[in-house]
Short mmCIF file of C-alpha atoms in Angstrom, two decimals:
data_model
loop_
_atom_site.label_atom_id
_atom_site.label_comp_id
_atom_site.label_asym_id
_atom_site.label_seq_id
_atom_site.Cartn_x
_atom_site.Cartn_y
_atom_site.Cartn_z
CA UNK A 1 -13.06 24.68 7.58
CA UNK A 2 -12.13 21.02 7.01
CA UNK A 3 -9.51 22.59 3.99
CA UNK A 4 -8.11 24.87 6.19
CA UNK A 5 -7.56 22.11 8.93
CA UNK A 6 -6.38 19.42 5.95
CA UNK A 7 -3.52 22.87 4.58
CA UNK A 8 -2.66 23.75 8.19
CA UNK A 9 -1.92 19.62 9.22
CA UNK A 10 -0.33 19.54 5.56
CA UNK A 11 2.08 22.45 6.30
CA UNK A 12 3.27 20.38 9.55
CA UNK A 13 4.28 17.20 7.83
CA UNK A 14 8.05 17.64 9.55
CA UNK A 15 6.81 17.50 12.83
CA UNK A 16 4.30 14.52 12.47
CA UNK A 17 7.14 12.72 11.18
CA UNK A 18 9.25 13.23 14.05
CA UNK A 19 6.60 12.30 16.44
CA UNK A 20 5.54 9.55 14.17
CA UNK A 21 8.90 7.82 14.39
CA UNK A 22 9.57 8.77 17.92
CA UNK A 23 6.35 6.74 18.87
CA UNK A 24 6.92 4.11 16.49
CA UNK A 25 10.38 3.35 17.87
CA UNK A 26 9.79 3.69 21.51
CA UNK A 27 5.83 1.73 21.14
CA UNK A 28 5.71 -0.23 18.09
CA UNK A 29 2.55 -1.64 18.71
CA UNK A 30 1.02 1.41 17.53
CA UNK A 31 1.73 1.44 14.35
CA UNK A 32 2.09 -2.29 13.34
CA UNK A 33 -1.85 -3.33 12.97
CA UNK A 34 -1.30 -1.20 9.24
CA UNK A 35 0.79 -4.13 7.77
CA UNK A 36 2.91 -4.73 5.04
CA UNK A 37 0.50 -5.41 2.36
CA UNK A 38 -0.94 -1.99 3.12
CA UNK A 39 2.10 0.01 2.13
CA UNK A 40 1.17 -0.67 -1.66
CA UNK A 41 -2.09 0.60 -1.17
CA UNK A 42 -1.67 3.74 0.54
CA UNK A 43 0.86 5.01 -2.16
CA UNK A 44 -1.69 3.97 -4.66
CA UNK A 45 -4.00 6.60 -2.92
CA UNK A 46 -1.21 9.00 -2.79
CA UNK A 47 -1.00 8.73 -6.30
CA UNK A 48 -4.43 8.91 -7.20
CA UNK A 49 -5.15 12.15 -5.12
CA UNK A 50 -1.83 13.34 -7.10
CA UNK A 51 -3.33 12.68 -10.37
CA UNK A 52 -6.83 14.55 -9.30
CA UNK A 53 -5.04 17.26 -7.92
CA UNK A 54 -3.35 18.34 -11.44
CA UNK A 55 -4.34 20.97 -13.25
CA UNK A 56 -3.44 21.86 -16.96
CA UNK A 57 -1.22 24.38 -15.44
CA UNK A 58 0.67 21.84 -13.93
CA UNK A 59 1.95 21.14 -17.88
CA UNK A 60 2.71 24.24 -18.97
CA UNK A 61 6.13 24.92 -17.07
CA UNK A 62 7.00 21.69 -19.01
CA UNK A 63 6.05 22.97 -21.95
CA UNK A 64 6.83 26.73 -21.80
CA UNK A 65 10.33 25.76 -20.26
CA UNK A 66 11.30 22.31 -21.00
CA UNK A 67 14.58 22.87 -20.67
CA UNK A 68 14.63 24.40 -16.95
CA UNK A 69 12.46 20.79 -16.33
CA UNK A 70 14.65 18.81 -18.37
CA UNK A 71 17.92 19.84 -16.22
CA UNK A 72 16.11 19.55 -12.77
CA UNK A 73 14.79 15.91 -13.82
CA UNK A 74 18.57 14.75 -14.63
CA UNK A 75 19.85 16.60 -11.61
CA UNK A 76 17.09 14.33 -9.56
CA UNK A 77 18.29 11.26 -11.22
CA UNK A 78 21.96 12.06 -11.87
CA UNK A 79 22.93 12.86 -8.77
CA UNK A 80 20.93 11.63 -5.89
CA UNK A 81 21.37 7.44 -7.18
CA UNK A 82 25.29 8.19 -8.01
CA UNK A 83 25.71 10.08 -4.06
CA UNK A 84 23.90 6.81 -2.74
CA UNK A 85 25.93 4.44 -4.33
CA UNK A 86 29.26 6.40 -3.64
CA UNK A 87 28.30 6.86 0.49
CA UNK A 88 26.72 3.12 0.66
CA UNK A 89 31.05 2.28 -0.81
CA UNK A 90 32.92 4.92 0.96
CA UNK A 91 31.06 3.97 4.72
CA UNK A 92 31.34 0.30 4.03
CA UNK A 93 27.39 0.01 4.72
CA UNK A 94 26.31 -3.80 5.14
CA UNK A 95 24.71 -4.64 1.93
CA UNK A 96 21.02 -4.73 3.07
CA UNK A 97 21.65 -0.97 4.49
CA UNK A 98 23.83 -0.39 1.32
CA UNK A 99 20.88 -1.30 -1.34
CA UNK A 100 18.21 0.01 1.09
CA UNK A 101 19.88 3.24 0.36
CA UNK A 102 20.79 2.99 -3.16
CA UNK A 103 17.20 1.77 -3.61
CA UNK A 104 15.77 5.25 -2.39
CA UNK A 105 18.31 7.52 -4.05
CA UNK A 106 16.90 5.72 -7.08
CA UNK A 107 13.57 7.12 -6.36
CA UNK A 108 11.52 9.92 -7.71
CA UNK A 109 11.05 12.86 -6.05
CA UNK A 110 8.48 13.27 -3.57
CA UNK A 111 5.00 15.06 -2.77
CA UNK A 112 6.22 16.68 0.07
CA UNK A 113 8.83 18.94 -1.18
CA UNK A 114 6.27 20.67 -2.96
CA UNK A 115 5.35 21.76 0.37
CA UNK A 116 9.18 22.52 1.51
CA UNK A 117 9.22 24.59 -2.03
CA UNK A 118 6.57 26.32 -0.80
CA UNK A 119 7.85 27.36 2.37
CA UNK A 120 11.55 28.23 1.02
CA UNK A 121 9.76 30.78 -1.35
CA UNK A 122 11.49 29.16 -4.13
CA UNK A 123 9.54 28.27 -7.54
CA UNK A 124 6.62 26.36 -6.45
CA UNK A 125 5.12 25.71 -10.50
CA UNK A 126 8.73 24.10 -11.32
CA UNK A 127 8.57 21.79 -8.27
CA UNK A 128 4.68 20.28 -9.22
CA UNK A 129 6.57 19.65 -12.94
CA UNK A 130 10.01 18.52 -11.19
CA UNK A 131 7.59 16.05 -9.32
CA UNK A 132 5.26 15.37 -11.94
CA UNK A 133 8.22 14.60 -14.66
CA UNK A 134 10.36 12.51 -12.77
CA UNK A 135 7.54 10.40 -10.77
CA UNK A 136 6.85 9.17 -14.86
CA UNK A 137 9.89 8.82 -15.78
CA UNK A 138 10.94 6.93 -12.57
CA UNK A 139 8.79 3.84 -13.96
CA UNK A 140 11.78 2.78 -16.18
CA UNK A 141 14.43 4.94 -14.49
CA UNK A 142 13.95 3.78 -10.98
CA UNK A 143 14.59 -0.16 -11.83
CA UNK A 144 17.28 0.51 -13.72
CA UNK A 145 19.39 2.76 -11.78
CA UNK A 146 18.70 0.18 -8.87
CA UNK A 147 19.98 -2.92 -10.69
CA UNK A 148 22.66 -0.35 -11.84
CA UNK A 149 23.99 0.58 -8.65
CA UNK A 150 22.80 -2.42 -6.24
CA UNK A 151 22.89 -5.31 -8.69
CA UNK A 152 26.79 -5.83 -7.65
CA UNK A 153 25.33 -6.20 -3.58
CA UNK A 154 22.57 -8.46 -4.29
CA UNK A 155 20.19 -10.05 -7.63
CA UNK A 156 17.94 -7.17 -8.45
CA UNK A 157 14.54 -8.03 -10.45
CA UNK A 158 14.29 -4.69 -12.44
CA UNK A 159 11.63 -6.29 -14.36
CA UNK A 160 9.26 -7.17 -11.04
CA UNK A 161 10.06 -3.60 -10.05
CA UNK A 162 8.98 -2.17 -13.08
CA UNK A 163 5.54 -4.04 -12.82
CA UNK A 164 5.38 -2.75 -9.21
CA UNK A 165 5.70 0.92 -9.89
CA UNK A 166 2.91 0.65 -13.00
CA UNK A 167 0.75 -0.34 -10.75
CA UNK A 168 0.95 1.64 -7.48
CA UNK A 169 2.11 4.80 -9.39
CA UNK A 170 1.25 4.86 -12.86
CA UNK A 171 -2.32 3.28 -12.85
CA UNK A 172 -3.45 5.03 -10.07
CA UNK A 173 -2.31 8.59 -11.76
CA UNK A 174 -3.90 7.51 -14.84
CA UNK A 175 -7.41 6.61 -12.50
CA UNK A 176 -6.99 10.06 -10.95
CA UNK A 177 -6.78 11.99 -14.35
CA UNK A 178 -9.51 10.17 -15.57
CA UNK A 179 -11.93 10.71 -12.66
CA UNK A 180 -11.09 14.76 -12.97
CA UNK A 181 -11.96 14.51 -16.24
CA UNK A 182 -15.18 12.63 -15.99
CA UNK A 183 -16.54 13.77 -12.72
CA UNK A 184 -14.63 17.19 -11.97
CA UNK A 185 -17.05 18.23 -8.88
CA UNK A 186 -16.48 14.90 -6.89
CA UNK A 187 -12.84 15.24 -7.78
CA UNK A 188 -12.37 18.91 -7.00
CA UNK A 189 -14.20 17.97 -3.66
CA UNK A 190 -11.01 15.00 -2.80
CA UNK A 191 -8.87 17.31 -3.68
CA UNK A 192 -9.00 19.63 -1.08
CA UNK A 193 -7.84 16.83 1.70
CA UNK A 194 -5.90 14.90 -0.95
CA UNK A 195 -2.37 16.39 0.16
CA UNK A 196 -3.63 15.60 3.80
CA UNK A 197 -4.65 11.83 2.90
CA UNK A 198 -1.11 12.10 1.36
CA UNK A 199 0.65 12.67 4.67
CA UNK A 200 -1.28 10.56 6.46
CA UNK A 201 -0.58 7.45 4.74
CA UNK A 202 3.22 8.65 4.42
CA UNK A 203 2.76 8.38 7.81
CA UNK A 204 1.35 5.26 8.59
CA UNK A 205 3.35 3.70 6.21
CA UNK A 206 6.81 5.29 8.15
CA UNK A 207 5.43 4.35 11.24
CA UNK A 208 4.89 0.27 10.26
CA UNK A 209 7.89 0.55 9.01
CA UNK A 210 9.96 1.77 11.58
CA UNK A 211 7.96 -0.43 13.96
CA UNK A 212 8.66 -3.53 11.96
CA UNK A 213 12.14 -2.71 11.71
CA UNK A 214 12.73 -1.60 15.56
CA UNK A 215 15.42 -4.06 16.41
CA UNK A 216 17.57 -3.91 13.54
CA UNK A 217 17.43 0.10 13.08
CA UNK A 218 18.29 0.22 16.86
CA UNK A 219 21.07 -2.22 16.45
CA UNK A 220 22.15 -0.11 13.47
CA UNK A 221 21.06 3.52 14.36
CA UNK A 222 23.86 5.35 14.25
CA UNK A 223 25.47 4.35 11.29
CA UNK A 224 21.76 4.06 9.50
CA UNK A 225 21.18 7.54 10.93
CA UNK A 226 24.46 9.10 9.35
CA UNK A 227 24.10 7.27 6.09
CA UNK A 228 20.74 8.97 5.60
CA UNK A 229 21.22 11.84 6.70
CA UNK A 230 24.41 12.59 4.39
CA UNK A 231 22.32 11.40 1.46
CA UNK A 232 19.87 14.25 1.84
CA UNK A 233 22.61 17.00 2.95
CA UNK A 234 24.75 16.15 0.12
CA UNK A 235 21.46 15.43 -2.35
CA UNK A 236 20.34 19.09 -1.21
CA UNK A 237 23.63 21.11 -1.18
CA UNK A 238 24.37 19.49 -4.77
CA UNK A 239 21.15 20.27 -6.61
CA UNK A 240 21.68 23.55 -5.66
CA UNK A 241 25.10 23.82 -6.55
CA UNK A 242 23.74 21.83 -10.06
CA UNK A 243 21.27 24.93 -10.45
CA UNK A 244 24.25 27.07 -10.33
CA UNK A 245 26.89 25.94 -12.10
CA UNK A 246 23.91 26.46 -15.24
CA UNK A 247 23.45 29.69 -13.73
CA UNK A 248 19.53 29.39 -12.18
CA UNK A 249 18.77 31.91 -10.29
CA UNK A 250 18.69 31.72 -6.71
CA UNK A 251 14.81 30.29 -6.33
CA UNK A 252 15.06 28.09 -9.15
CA UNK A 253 18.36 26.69 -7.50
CA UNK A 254 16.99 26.75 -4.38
CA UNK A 255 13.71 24.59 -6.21
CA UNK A 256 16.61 22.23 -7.51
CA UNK A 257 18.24 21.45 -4.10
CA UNK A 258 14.77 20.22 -2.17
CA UNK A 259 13.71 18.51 -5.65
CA UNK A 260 16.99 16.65 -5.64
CA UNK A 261 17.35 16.33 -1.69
CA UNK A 262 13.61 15.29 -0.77
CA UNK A 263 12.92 11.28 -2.28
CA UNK A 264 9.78 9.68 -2.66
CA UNK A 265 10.04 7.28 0.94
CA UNK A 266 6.94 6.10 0.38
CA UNK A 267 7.67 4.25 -3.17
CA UNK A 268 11.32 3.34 -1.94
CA UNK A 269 9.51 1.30 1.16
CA UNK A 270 6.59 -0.49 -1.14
CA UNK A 271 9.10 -1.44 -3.39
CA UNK A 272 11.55 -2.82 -0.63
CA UNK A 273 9.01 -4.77 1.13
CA UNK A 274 7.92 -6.71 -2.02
CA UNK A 275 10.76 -7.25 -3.61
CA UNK A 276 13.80 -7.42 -0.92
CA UNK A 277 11.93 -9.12 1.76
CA UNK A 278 14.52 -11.77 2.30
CA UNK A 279 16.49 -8.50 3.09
CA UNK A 280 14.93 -7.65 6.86
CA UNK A 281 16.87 -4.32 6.92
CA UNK A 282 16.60 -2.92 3.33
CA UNK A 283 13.70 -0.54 3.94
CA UNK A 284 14.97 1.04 7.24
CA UNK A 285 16.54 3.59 5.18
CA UNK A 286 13.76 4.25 3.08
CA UNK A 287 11.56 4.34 6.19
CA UNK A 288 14.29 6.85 7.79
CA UNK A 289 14.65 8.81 4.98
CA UNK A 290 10.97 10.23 4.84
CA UNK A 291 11.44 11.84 8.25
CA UNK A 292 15.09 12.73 7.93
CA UNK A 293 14.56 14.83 4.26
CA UNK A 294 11.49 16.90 6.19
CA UNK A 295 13.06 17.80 8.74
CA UNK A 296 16.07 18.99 6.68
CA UNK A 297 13.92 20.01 3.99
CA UNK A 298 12.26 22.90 6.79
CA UNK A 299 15.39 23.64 8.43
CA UNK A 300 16.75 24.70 4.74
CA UNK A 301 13.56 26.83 3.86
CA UNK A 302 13.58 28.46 7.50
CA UNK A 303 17.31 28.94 7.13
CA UNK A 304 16.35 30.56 3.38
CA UNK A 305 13.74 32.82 4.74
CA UNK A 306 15.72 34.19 7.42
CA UNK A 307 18.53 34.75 5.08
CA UNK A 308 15.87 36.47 2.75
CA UNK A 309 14.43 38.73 5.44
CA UNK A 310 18.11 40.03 6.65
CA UNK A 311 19.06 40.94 2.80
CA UNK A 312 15.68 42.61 2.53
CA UNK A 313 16.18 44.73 6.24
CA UNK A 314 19.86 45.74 5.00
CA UNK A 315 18.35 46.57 1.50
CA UNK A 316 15.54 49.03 3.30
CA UNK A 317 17.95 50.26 5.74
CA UNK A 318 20.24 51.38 2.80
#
């Protein structure tokens, strides 16, 4: 009962989003008790349910077709930093919008597309090892496309970042495999709610955020708004044009568009609130980007499976 009730509130991450950032813009208070020294924590827990949640199966699309992984894990860091960068120039963004941005396109991707995957019917085993893959890899990647692309705007401490992300992704993914190991029951047990603890700390960590951040994002909405939201259209519509122009079939490009289009929020707004907090505004888009990418993220998969279903009715009709 309690798994169904954790996979059914999973499965509705989009629309918790939207309320949580409706509330936390319109009645901050709600969501500002959870603090800024909290965001690194909850992401630690995200990452350690991650790391109890994978299976050995979870490796062998990596292995059986390292290739396929290889190309969606340079997609993911190819294009999504480069389309930030390009849209924080072209729109003129002020620079704590501008690396705010550029700091989140730098990111890995995130938990929750897995979920969008599943919904668009696309390849669901190459998402978990898109995810898996580039949330390692983003340990050294994710400082160094950020001083990259944002060093120009402002000083960037890829070092101190690097530290950060050992220890609120990679430790607590090495924890999680070890505990599976060592005490699989007890493990297999978290499991079960670990995607929901997942989006609910996603969420609380949105919510301070956008709470914190009330003034300045209303000051700044609709140029915030458009920024982010043409970083996930574009960051969707080219990962799947990436898939193919290497001629993927339709799920696996379909698997390459929410992979490159969905970012891991959660890291992009631990890592601004340690490291640019002289920088009020930087993790507004980070913040604004977890709710904008789901709600994209389902209108894509809904628009998918509705495309799906009138192929299939003309198919049986013929």
């Amino acid at each position: 009962m309690v798994e169904r009730i954790a996979v059914w509130a999973t499965q509705l991450f989009p629309v918790w989003s939207l309320i949580v950032g409706g509330l936390a813009l319109y009645e901050p208070a709600i969501f500002l008790w959870y603090g800024k020294e909290a965001i690194g924590f909850g992401l630690g827990v995200i990452m350690l349910g991650m790391g109890m949640t994978l299976e050995t199966k979870d490796f062998k699309h990596v292995w059986r077709e390292p290739h396929i992984v290889g190309l969606g894990v340079f997609s993911q860091f190819l294009i999504m930093p480069a389309w930030g960068a390009f849209l924080a120039w072209v729109m003129g963004l002020p620079t704590e919008m501008a690396v705010g941005l550029i700091l989140v396109s730098s990111c890995p991707g995130g938990t929750a597309s897995n979920v969008v995957v599943f919904l668009a019917k696309a390849n669901v085993a190459l998402s978990v090892s898109l995810t898996l893959v580039s949330t390692i890899l983003a340990i050294l990647l994710t400082p160094w496309l950020t001083t990259l692309y944002a060093g120009h705007y402002v000083p960037v401490d890829g070092w101190g970042l690097l530290k950060s992300i050992l220890l609120i992704v990679l430790l607590p993914l090495i924890l999680g495999l070890t505990w599976k190991r060592l005490f699989k029951n007890s493990a297999c047990q978290v499991a079960k709610i670990s995607p929901f603890l997942s989006v609910l700390f996603i969420l609380l960590i949105v919510g301070f955020v956008l709470s914190a951040k009330r003034a300045l994002i209303l000051e700044n909405w609709f140029i915030l708004f458009f920024a982010v939201f043409f970083l996930h259209v574009g960051g969707f519509l080219l990962g799947f044009i990436f898939g193919k122009m290497f001629r993927r079939n339709s799920v696996d490009c379909r698997t390459f568009g929410i992979e490159v289009g969905m970012q891991n929020s959660g890291l992009g707004m631990a890592l601004a609130s340690k490291h640019f907090a002289q920088l009020p505004m930087v993790p507004a888009p980070c913040a604004l980007s977890a709710v904008i990418h789901c709600l994209i993220g389902s209108f894509m998969a809904t628009w998918w499976n509705r495309k799906d279903k009138i192929i299939f009715d003309l198919i049986e009709k013929r």
